[in-house]
Amino acid sequence: MSHGFPGFAIRWLSAFALGAVVSGGVLAADARTVEWPVYGLDSANHRLAPITAINPKTVGKLVPKWIYQSGVTGTFQATPLVIDGRMYVSLPNSHVVALDARTGQELWRYEHKKRVERICCGPANRGVAFAKGKIFVGTVDARLIALDAATGKLLWDVEVAHPEAAEESRNSLNADDRLKDAKVSGASGVGIASAPLVFEDRVIVGVTGLGYGLHLDSPRAGAPLGAVVGLPGQFGGIGFLAAFDVNTGALQWKFDTIRHPEEGGWEGEFRDATPDGMPLNRNIAAERAGAEKHRNAWQFGGGSIYSTPALDLKTGWLYFGVGNPSPQMNGDGRPGDNLYTSSLVAIDGRTGAPKWYWQQVPHDLWGYDVTSPPVLFEATVKGAKVEAVAQASKTGWMFVHERSSGRLLYKSEAFVPQSNLFAQPTPEGITIAPGIGGGVNWSPAALDVSRQLAFVAAMHWPTQYSVKEIPAEGDKPAVPYYAAEPSQGERWGVLAAIDLKRDGKLAWTTKTPQPLIGGVLALQGGVVFTGEGDGNLSAFDSATGKRLWQFNCGAGVNAPPIAYVIDGKPYVTVAAGGSAIWGYRQGDAVVTFGLPD
């Protein structure tokens, strides 16, 4: 049996106080203490809490226990940690607070001072890590910071990526005054959105936003992003995952998410279909003809890290997704498959050495980043046990791979509608589903070991892809560009249960009024939780998908819920702060629920 999937509930041992990251244990469900010590609850990213007191019969009794208002309003995507009775929460703009997990009382607060004001990708931070008495947070200005977990005192602060590395890109993107007339804005830059991961003596973190590019402004305040724009040119940068010493912050290794020429190059095989056989409608001949002219395009290739890796403690391997290439959507100047972008990647967590990759979308033109955190589990394929890694994709499938080789074992049934998938943009515009948002965006899935069900929070939000042009003006030639704009059709969310016993058949799907962005929590008692942009946190029956309970938190619930037990009392907590990019109401609250005393 895989180390990451015990057949019984989880005990969080005192090893966590020493900085170890474990994914199994032996404590019976509903013990007097159940913690949430790492981003995914365990190193395998299961998000399955060993709690049975909250179940389909009792979940309707949940009531608010405490509400903490941080005073920082902004896109709020954090997974809180709960360790030794304390809750550690990263706030928008990389501030961090420690709270009493029983009452919500603030114990200490770290206020982050950004070194640059123009950040690339918004204020959101998805969580912190804990090890050896320290709290680690990656910041919006691409720094990694260690805090004393007892006091919040700053212990060390290191630069992960230099913000000015994006300055040339920013200037090239914004130099043309005609972009202002087209209501195009935005910037390239670099930050850290994902929660760090601690493995042995290393803090591992990935950068986000190199090559972020531009967008069309929304026509009204509070509305979703108007469009994402892909312009031709050499701008963006190189994304990477890196490891730093827990005690000093010294760099230990760095893995670039663009494959360098000396490693074989990022052009790849010039595939005309995805590895699972979906046609990509590429003009391979034209790409090959332009390969020499654009041989340095890899230097500006992008490849952001949006989520925390899964960790196989037995091998020390890390599994993580990589974002789309840059320039986004516009592939004219980046011939080839653009490795390792839009891929699931495995590397050695001790050295950063690559092990394998599987590119979901070669030469990505649609923004199909591999963003949701991978999950490790033991699959049964044709009667044989296989240690596997699964990833819920933006394209609408969950891909399940052999963990040692990357070989595709199977992909699930599609959990969202799919139409015109991988169609090329047109001047008239073509509507594609899933659109640029997914499918499953960065939202983490949950995996119920005993039921062999994976739960994903997804969206149906079709996108119109089109080819547009900034008109010629004086001696400035016309500039063609690509735009991905939300379609005017109906949109909704999908909470889906994927049956891992039946090679990814859908056990059930539940349609929600709001597209789902935030993530899933599963409880061993047989309920799953997810939130919506209208402020509702809801609980569903794990077996049927029936909605059992709902509470409106006053702002968009666009963060993953967690659960824990203190003094024998179970709690469910979620950050309610909305999301600007989706147009969901913003707030500043951490809301905690429990059963009546």
XYZ file of C-alpha atoms in Angstrom:
597
model
C 0.000 0.000 0.000
C 1.288 3.455 -0.857
C 2.751 5.427 2.013
C 0.386 8.311 1.257
C -2.861 6.370 1.685
C -3.320 4.705 5.079
C -6.336 2.425 5.372
C -7.402 4.169 8.528
C -7.477 7.698 9.826
C -4.571 10.058 10.280
C -2.609 11.000 13.377
C -0.418 14.069 13.282
C 2.617 13.122 15.331
C 4.990 15.378 17.195
C 7.302 15.053 14.186
C 5.560 18.123 12.847
C 7.031 20.154 15.657
C 10.416 19.122 14.288
C 9.522 20.133 10.768
C 8.809 16.702 9.298
C 6.096 16.338 6.671
C 4.233 13.048 6.886
C 1.286 11.595 5.012
C 0.074 8.764 7.195
C -0.423 7.670 10.777
C -2.564 5.719 13.198
C -4.957 7.855 15.221
C -8.645 6.907 15.177
C -11.059 9.382 13.642
C -12.420 12.033 16.004
C -9.487 11.865 18.374
C -9.311 14.797 20.728
C -6.746 16.500 18.513
C -6.604 16.542 14.729
C -4.403 19.202 13.149
C -3.966 20.680 9.657
C -0.174 20.958 9.523
C 0.617 21.374 5.800
C -1.104 22.964 2.813
C -2.739 19.761 1.511
C -3.293 18.309 5.036
C -0.689 15.656 4.195
C 2.220 15.496 1.781
C 0.042 13.651 -0.745
C -2.443 16.597 -0.869
C -5.478 14.489 0.147
C -7.434 17.155 2.064
C -9.355 14.342 3.767
C -9.741 15.107 7.485
C -10.212 12.089 9.807
C -13.408 13.459 11.350
C -16.658 11.483 11.594
C -18.606 13.581 14.102
C -19.552 15.849 11.201
C -21.476 13.599 8.818
C -24.640 13.674 6.681
C -26.816 13.366 9.808
C -25.096 16.106 11.839
C -23.711 18.580 9.303
C -26.997 20.502 9.231
C -26.360 21.503 12.858
C -23.151 23.438 12.097
C -23.153 26.976 13.479
C -20.572 29.792 13.438
C -18.162 29.515 16.355
C -15.991 32.551 15.683
C -15.202 35.097 12.986
C -11.870 36.861 12.655
C -11.793 40.059 10.606
C -8.281 40.863 9.489
C -8.859 44.400 8.251
C -7.156 43.484 4.950
C -9.730 43.379 2.156
C -8.631 41.648 -1.019
C -8.620 38.406 -2.965
C -8.307 35.821 -0.193
C -7.233 32.288 -1.180
C -5.383 30.999 1.883
C -5.401 27.510 3.360
C -4.906 28.077 7.121
C -2.649 25.743 9.095
C -3.605 24.476 12.562
C -0.767 23.271 14.790
C -0.721 22.896 18.586
C -3.896 24.918 19.059
C -2.778 27.790 16.841
C -4.027 28.765 13.403
C -1.607 30.432 10.975
C -3.160 32.379 8.110
C -1.568 34.276 5.220
C -3.579 37.387 4.368
C -3.685 39.267 1.053
C -0.401 41.085 0.283
C 1.579 38.461 2.249
C 0.715 39.547 5.781
C 0.529 36.667 8.287
C -1.444 36.229 11.513
C -1.461 33.640 14.278
C -4.843 33.005 15.902
C -6.117 30.944 18.794
C -7.789 28.107 16.890
C -10.413 27.735 19.633
C -11.545 31.373 19.722
C -10.086 33.273 16.768
C -8.223 35.692 19.037
C -5.223 37.244 17.293
C -1.970 36.193 18.973
C 0.494 37.981 16.688
C 0.608 39.696 13.329
C 3.348 40.151 10.732
C 2.889 43.098 8.354
C 4.742 42.587 5.091
C 6.348 45.638 3.480
C 6.492 45.192 -0.280
C 9.668 46.316 -2.016
C 7.813 47.036 -5.249
C 4.365 48.543 -5.638
C 3.533 47.142 -9.080
C 2.865 43.466 -8.498
C 2.024 41.240 -11.395
C -0.763 38.981 -10.257
C -2.855 40.495 -7.497
C -2.550 40.306 -3.699
C -3.566 36.676 -3.161
C -1.456 34.247 -1.143
C -2.438 30.591 -0.829
C -0.829 29.699 2.469
C 2.182 29.265 4.698
C 4.394 26.349 5.763
C 5.562 25.328 9.245
C 8.773 23.624 10.349
C 11.191 23.723 13.278
C 9.323 26.470 15.083
C 9.177 28.672 11.990
C 6.441 29.896 9.673
C 7.415 30.396 6.018
C 5.586 32.587 3.514
C 6.271 33.456 -0.124
C 5.425 37.054 -0.913
C 3.772 39.061 -3.667
C 7.153 40.660 -4.399
C 8.902 37.280 -4.783
C 10.593 36.936 -1.402
C 10.683 33.992 1.006
C 10.327 34.943 4.651
C 10.808 32.960 7.860
C 8.952 34.022 11.008
C 9.182 32.800 14.583
C 6.027 30.713 15.016
C 5.746 31.718 18.675
C 6.017 35.474 18.227
C 5.819 36.386 14.531
C 9.280 37.946 14.683
C 11.098 38.094 11.327
C 13.986 35.588 11.339
C 15.217 35.847 7.753
C 14.152 37.283 4.404
C 15.628 36.210 1.050
C 14.963 37.225 -2.531
C 13.606 34.350 -4.646
C 13.345 36.324 -7.904
C 14.346 39.900 -8.629
C 11.272 42.041 -9.463
C 13.277 44.209 -11.831
C 13.865 41.153 -14.020
C 10.439 41.909 -15.429
C 11.067 45.620 -16.038
C 12.148 45.211 -19.676
C 9.094 43.081 -20.333
C 6.856 45.634 -18.683
C 8.285 48.452 -20.773
C 7.904 46.531 -24.026
C 4.311 45.702 -23.204
C 3.286 49.204 -22.240
C 5.385 51.312 -24.600
C 2.744 51.597 -27.308
C 0.253 54.396 -26.582
C -2.275 52.665 -28.804
C -2.723 50.016 -26.122
C -4.274 52.661 -23.883
C -6.832 53.462 -26.570
C -7.651 49.774 -26.784
C -8.249 49.766 -23.005
C -5.397 47.349 -22.559
C -3.575 47.414 -19.230
C -1.567 45.189 -16.919
C 2.054 44.316 -16.426
C 4.553 41.545 -16.469
C 6.206 40.790 -13.174
C 6.986 38.122 -10.616
C 5.586 37.073 -7.251
C 4.789 34.001 -5.185
C 1.183 32.869 -4.759
C 1.566 29.215 -3.748
C 2.162 27.999 -0.210
C 5.717 26.794 0.466
C 6.447 23.124 1.198
C 9.012 21.887 3.715
C 10.907 18.681 2.954
C 13.662 17.655 5.367
C 15.828 20.794 5.715
C 14.467 22.551 2.616
C 11.741 25.128 2.069
C 10.483 24.677 -1.493
C 8.600 27.418 -3.321
C 7.699 28.360 -6.885
C 7.368 31.732 -8.579
C 4.240 33.030 -10.288
C 3.595 35.586 -12.973
C 6.676 35.838 -15.122
C 5.180 36.694 -18.475
C 1.780 37.569 -17.032
C 1.097 39.979 -19.885
C -1.917 42.211 -20.394
C -5.664 42.242 -20.128
C -8.604 44.213 -21.395
C -10.208 46.185 -18.607
C -13.638 45.123 -17.461
C -16.378 47.518 -18.615
C -17.658 47.957 -15.059
C -16.251 47.909 -11.559
C -16.743 44.663 -9.661
C -17.161 42.659 -12.852
C -14.920 39.758 -13.886
C -11.772 40.415 -15.879
C -12.732 41.727 -19.320
C -10.248 39.679 -21.313
C -6.744 38.290 -21.339
C -4.595 39.531 -24.199
C -1.756 37.821 -26.047
C 0.590 40.171 -27.906
C 3.527 39.141 -30.082
C 7.055 39.828 -28.921
C 9.772 38.751 -26.542
C 8.566 39.419 -23.056
C 7.954 37.429 -19.921
C 10.630 35.334 -18.332
C 11.564 31.970 -16.885
C 9.567 30.378 -14.099
C 11.125 28.050 -11.553
C 10.784 25.989 -8.396
C 13.553 26.440 -5.819
C 14.654 25.055 -2.453
C 16.120 27.089 0.406
C 17.721 26.083 3.697
C 15.161 26.203 6.527
C 17.627 27.702 8.970
C 19.423 30.287 6.829
C 17.431 30.834 3.634
C 20.437 29.843 1.503
C 19.546 28.576 -1.979
C 20.017 24.799 -2.299
C 18.724 24.075 -5.805
C 16.643 25.586 -8.592
C 14.587 23.889 -11.308
C 13.674 26.019 -14.347
C 10.250 25.292 -15.799
C 11.523 25.934 -19.320
C 13.738 23.186 -20.750
C 17.063 24.742 -21.762
C 18.845 24.109 -25.076
C 21.595 22.064 -23.415
C 18.879 19.794 -21.967
C 17.329 19.176 -25.380
C 15.469 22.420 -25.918
C 11.921 23.525 -25.289
C 10.743 22.936 -28.872
C 10.055 19.232 -28.292
C 8.546 17.052 -31.019
C 6.219 19.634 -32.614
C 3.269 17.436 -31.702
C 0.085 17.775 -33.732
C -1.979 16.246 -30.905
C -1.910 16.083 -27.124
C -0.257 12.981 -25.629
C -3.742 11.523 -25.056
C -4.644 11.983 -28.725
C -6.625 15.229 -28.949
C -5.841 17.179 -32.173
C -4.261 20.591 -31.603
C -4.960 22.142 -35.036
C -1.402 23.473 -35.282
C 0.369 24.716 -38.386
C 3.467 22.614 -37.773
C 5.122 23.555 -41.076
C 4.933 27.276 -40.289
C 6.283 26.720 -36.784
C 9.247 24.732 -38.068
C 9.952 27.391 -40.689
C 10.176 30.027 -37.951
C 12.205 27.968 -35.500
C 15.585 29.460 -36.378
C 14.305 33.029 -36.292
C 12.819 32.446 -32.841
C 15.463 30.128 -31.406
C 15.843 32.335 -28.297
C 12.123 32.429 -27.485
C 12.696 30.026 -24.578
C 14.406 32.829 -22.678
C 11.037 34.557 -22.325
C 8.914 31.431 -22.068
C 6.994 31.841 -18.819
C 6.034 28.716 -16.910
C 4.591 29.892 -13.585
C 4.075 27.716 -10.497
C 0.594 28.249 -9.079
C 0.217 25.497 -6.476
C 2.120 23.569 -3.836
C 3.720 20.297 -5.016
C 2.763 16.846 -3.788
C 5.613 14.982 -2.103
C 6.319 11.241 -2.127
C 8.216 10.708 1.112
C 9.366 7.244 0.097
C 11.258 8.503 -2.965
C 11.668 12.181 -2.131
C 10.114 13.132 -5.472
C 8.020 16.267 -5.985
C 5.050 16.490 -8.376
C 3.766 19.857 -9.555
C 2.077 21.641 -12.431
C 3.539 24.353 -14.672
C 1.644 27.265 -16.230
C 1.192 28.250 -19.851
C 4.017 29.608 -22.041
C 4.628 33.277 -22.753
C 3.526 35.174 -24.730
C 0.225 33.737 -23.579
C -2.161 32.645 -26.342
C 0.067 34.128 -29.052
C 2.256 31.307 -30.350
C 3.625 33.026 -33.475
C 6.995 33.749 -31.904
C 7.469 30.548 -29.879
C 7.602 27.575 -32.277
C 7.521 24.089 -30.837
C 5.865 22.405 -27.885
C 7.310 24.893 -25.344
C 8.478 22.364 -22.757
C 7.862 22.170 -19.743
C 4.902 24.584 -19.843
C 1.326 23.335 -19.338
C 2.812 20.108 -17.965
C 2.791 17.870 -14.922
C 6.427 17.522 -13.816
C 8.267 15.215 -11.410
C 11.668 16.129 -9.941
C 13.954 14.934 -7.142
C 13.099 16.990 -4.045
C 16.627 16.699 -2.681
C 18.497 17.884 -5.775
C 15.966 19.446 -8.175
C 16.964 16.955 -10.885
C 14.171 16.256 -13.402
C 12.577 12.790 -13.463
C 9.754 13.076 -16.041
C 7.167 15.419 -17.493
C 3.824 14.926 -19.224
C 2.654 17.907 -21.268
C -1.110 18.197 -21.183
C -1.187 20.907 -23.881
C 1.822 21.304 -26.201
C 2.208 24.836 -27.625
C -0.629 26.074 -25.424
C -2.708 28.877 -27.001
C -5.665 28.736 -24.607
C -4.263 29.389 -21.127
C -4.608 25.776 -19.985
C -2.070 26.014 -17.163
C -1.601 22.915 -15.025
C -2.613 24.660 -11.831
C -4.544 22.434 -9.403
C -2.222 20.620 -6.949
C -1.457 16.991 -7.855
C -2.667 14.233 -5.499
C -0.821 10.973 -4.744
C -2.673 7.705 -4.265
C -2.584 3.982 -4.926
C -4.529 3.158 -8.086
C -5.874 -0.201 -9.157
C -5.517 -0.615 -12.918
C -6.555 -3.906 -14.539
C -6.339 -5.574 -11.153
C -2.803 -4.350 -10.387
C -1.827 -1.879 -7.669
C 0.051 1.143 -9.040
C 1.446 4.083 -7.106
C -0.140 6.986 -8.961
C -0.387 10.756 -9.182
C -3.591 12.471 -10.295
C -4.122 16.032 -11.516
C -7.478 17.736 -12.137
C -7.029 19.840 -15.249
C -8.337 23.017 -16.769
C -9.306 21.010 -19.854
C -11.985 19.157 -17.875
C -10.396 15.761 -17.173
C -8.512 14.329 -14.233
C -5.321 12.708 -15.538
C -3.946 9.735 -13.589
C -0.296 8.768 -14.116
C 2.111 6.118 -12.935
C 4.122 7.942 -10.296
C 7.527 6.507 -11.230
C 7.426 7.073 -14.995
C 4.662 9.559 -15.811
C 2.935 6.987 -18.011
C -0.740 7.882 -18.421
C -2.846 5.232 -16.731
C -6.199 6.783 -17.606
C -8.064 10.058 -17.694
C -11.453 10.542 -16.103
C -14.689 11.254 -17.827
C -15.074 14.961 -18.549
C -16.574 16.697 -15.531
C -17.484 19.942 -17.369
C -18.944 20.569 -20.836
C -16.370 20.575 -23.650
C -16.857 22.221 -27.036
C -14.434 23.382 -29.747
C -11.592 22.201 -27.512
C -8.197 23.295 -28.929
C -9.811 25.287 -31.764
C -7.689 28.122 -33.187
C -8.809 31.725 -32.515
C -10.587 33.443 -35.416
C -11.246 37.082 -36.390
C -14.957 36.519 -35.760
C -14.277 34.798 -32.454
C -14.907 31.181 -31.526
C -16.398 30.078 -28.217
C -14.477 27.304 -26.482
C -15.337 25.336 -23.365
C -13.652 24.913 -21.005
C -12.367 28.452 -21.344
C -9.263 30.123 -20.027
C -10.448 29.713 -16.431
C -11.020 25.940 -16.710
C -12.272 23.281 -15.838
C -10.421 23.110 -12.589
C -8.329 26.197 -12.014
C -5.877 26.392 -9.082
C -8.575 24.952 -6.772
C -7.235 21.906 -4.895
C -9.119 18.609 -5.132
C -9.780 16.273 -2.193
C -9.410 12.494 -2.173
C -11.409 10.150 0.072
C -9.216 7.095 0.536
C -11.788 4.638 1.886
C -14.418 5.549 -0.716
C -11.866 5.851 -3.541
C -13.453 9.086 -4.687
C -11.729 12.266 -5.821
C -13.750 15.473 -5.477
C -13.114 18.438 -7.773
C -14.497 21.981 -7.791
C -14.833 23.157 -11.381
C -16.505 25.745 -13.564
C -18.363 26.078 -16.827
C -17.364 29.531 -18.044
C -16.870 29.424 -21.835
C -14.408 31.822 -23.455
C -14.498 33.532 -26.815
C -11.068 33.397 -28.447
C -10.437 35.881 -31.245
C -7.738 37.487 -33.367
C -7.798 41.275 -33.146
C -5.606 44.100 -34.375
C -4.294 47.391 -33.069
C -4.571 49.588 -36.194
C -1.535 51.090 -37.905
C -0.793 54.662 -36.911
C 1.818 56.855 -38.596
C 5.032 54.856 -38.833
C 3.737 52.258 -36.396
C 2.501 49.131 -38.168
C -0.662 47.294 -37.226
C -0.206 44.842 -34.354
C -2.263 41.622 -34.381
C -3.085 40.181 -31.016
C -5.189 37.444 -29.475
C -7.929 37.973 -26.920
C -9.746 35.573 -24.611
C -12.999 37.154 -23.441
C -15.733 35.644 -21.275
C -18.613 34.522 -23.459
C -22.064 35.947 -22.854
C -23.616 32.505 -22.430
C -24.720 30.765 -19.255
C -22.084 29.897 -16.675
C -22.168 27.724 -13.580
C -20.117 25.548 -11.247
C -19.645 21.790 -11.013
C -18.753 19.769 -7.929
C -17.840 16.326 -9.212
C -16.960 12.997 -7.616
C -14.571 10.882 -9.704
C -14.660 7.144 -9.039
C -11.079 5.899 -8.842
C -12.256 2.279 -8.635
C -13.737 2.572 -12.137
C -10.917 4.305 -14.032
C -12.303 7.803 -13.554
C -15.989 7.319 -14.238
C -18.106 10.067 -12.700
C -19.846 8.892 -9.537
C -21.947 12.061 -9.485
C -21.911 15.728 -10.430
C -23.734 18.591 -8.755
C -24.392 21.843 -10.574
C -23.916 25.025 -8.510
C -25.165 28.523 -9.347
C -21.677 30.029 -9.207
C -18.569 28.819 -11.072
C -16.428 27.108 -8.432
C -13.015 28.569 -7.648
C -11.497 27.817 -4.253
C -11.193 24.097 -3.582
C -12.626 21.131 -1.715
C -12.462 19.688 1.802
C -13.529 16.083 2.462
C -14.340 14.572 5.855
C -14.135 10.886 6.674
C -17.682 11.160 8.006
C -18.993 11.389 4.441
C -19.369 15.071 3.617
C -17.470 17.449 1.344
C -17.325 21.240 1.570
C -16.741 23.901 -1.051
C -17.529 27.606 -1.376
C -18.984 29.899 -4.020
C -18.467 33.490 -5.101
C -21.866 34.549 -3.767
C -20.580 33.961 -0.226
C -22.059 30.520 0.402
C -20.058 27.750 2.042
C -21.891 24.455 1.435
C -21.649 20.837 2.551
C -22.565 17.945 0.249
C -23.108 14.234 0.784
C -19.973 12.373 -0.363
C -22.044 9.487 -1.701
C -24.676 11.403 -3.681
C -23.623 15.035 -4.120
C -26.791 16.251 -2.400
C -26.410 19.657 -0.761
C -26.946 19.206 2.994
C -26.022 22.565 4.558
C -25.229 26.123 3.535
C -24.101 29.318 5.244
C -23.475 32.740 3.697
C -20.180 34.228 4.872
C -20.791 37.758 3.541
C -18.015 37.719 0.920
C -16.953 35.314 -1.792
C -15.808 31.948 -0.444
C -12.999 31.402 -2.936
C -10.502 29.622 -0.695
C -10.231 25.953 0.314
C -11.946 25.005 3.613
C -10.052 23.065 6.282
C -11.111 21.009 9.317
C -9.518 20.203 12.673
C -10.329 18.958 16.171
C -9.314 20.574 19.475
C -10.384 19.234 22.886
C -12.548 16.703 21.068
C -14.524 19.415 19.250
C -14.501 19.430 15.425
C -14.249 22.693 13.480
C -14.492 23.733 9.817
C -12.758 26.966 8.792
C -12.642 28.957 5.568
C -11.316 32.319 4.407
C -14.066 34.563 3.003
C -12.519 37.391 1.025
C -13.700 36.909 -2.538
C -11.716 37.241 -5.748
C -11.342 40.363 -7.862
C -10.442 38.584 -11.093
C -13.747 36.679 -11.048
C -15.784 39.665 -9.892
C -16.690 38.098 -6.534
C -17.378 40.315 -3.524
C -14.272 40.921 -1.446
C -13.919 40.824 2.300
C -11.480 40.148 5.131
C -12.898 37.330 7.274
C -11.836 33.932 8.521
C -15.009 32.069 9.528
C -15.064 28.964 11.738
C -17.989 26.566 12.274
C -18.653 23.775 14.717
C -21.401 21.654 16.201
C -23.494 23.121 19.043
C -21.975 22.687 22.506
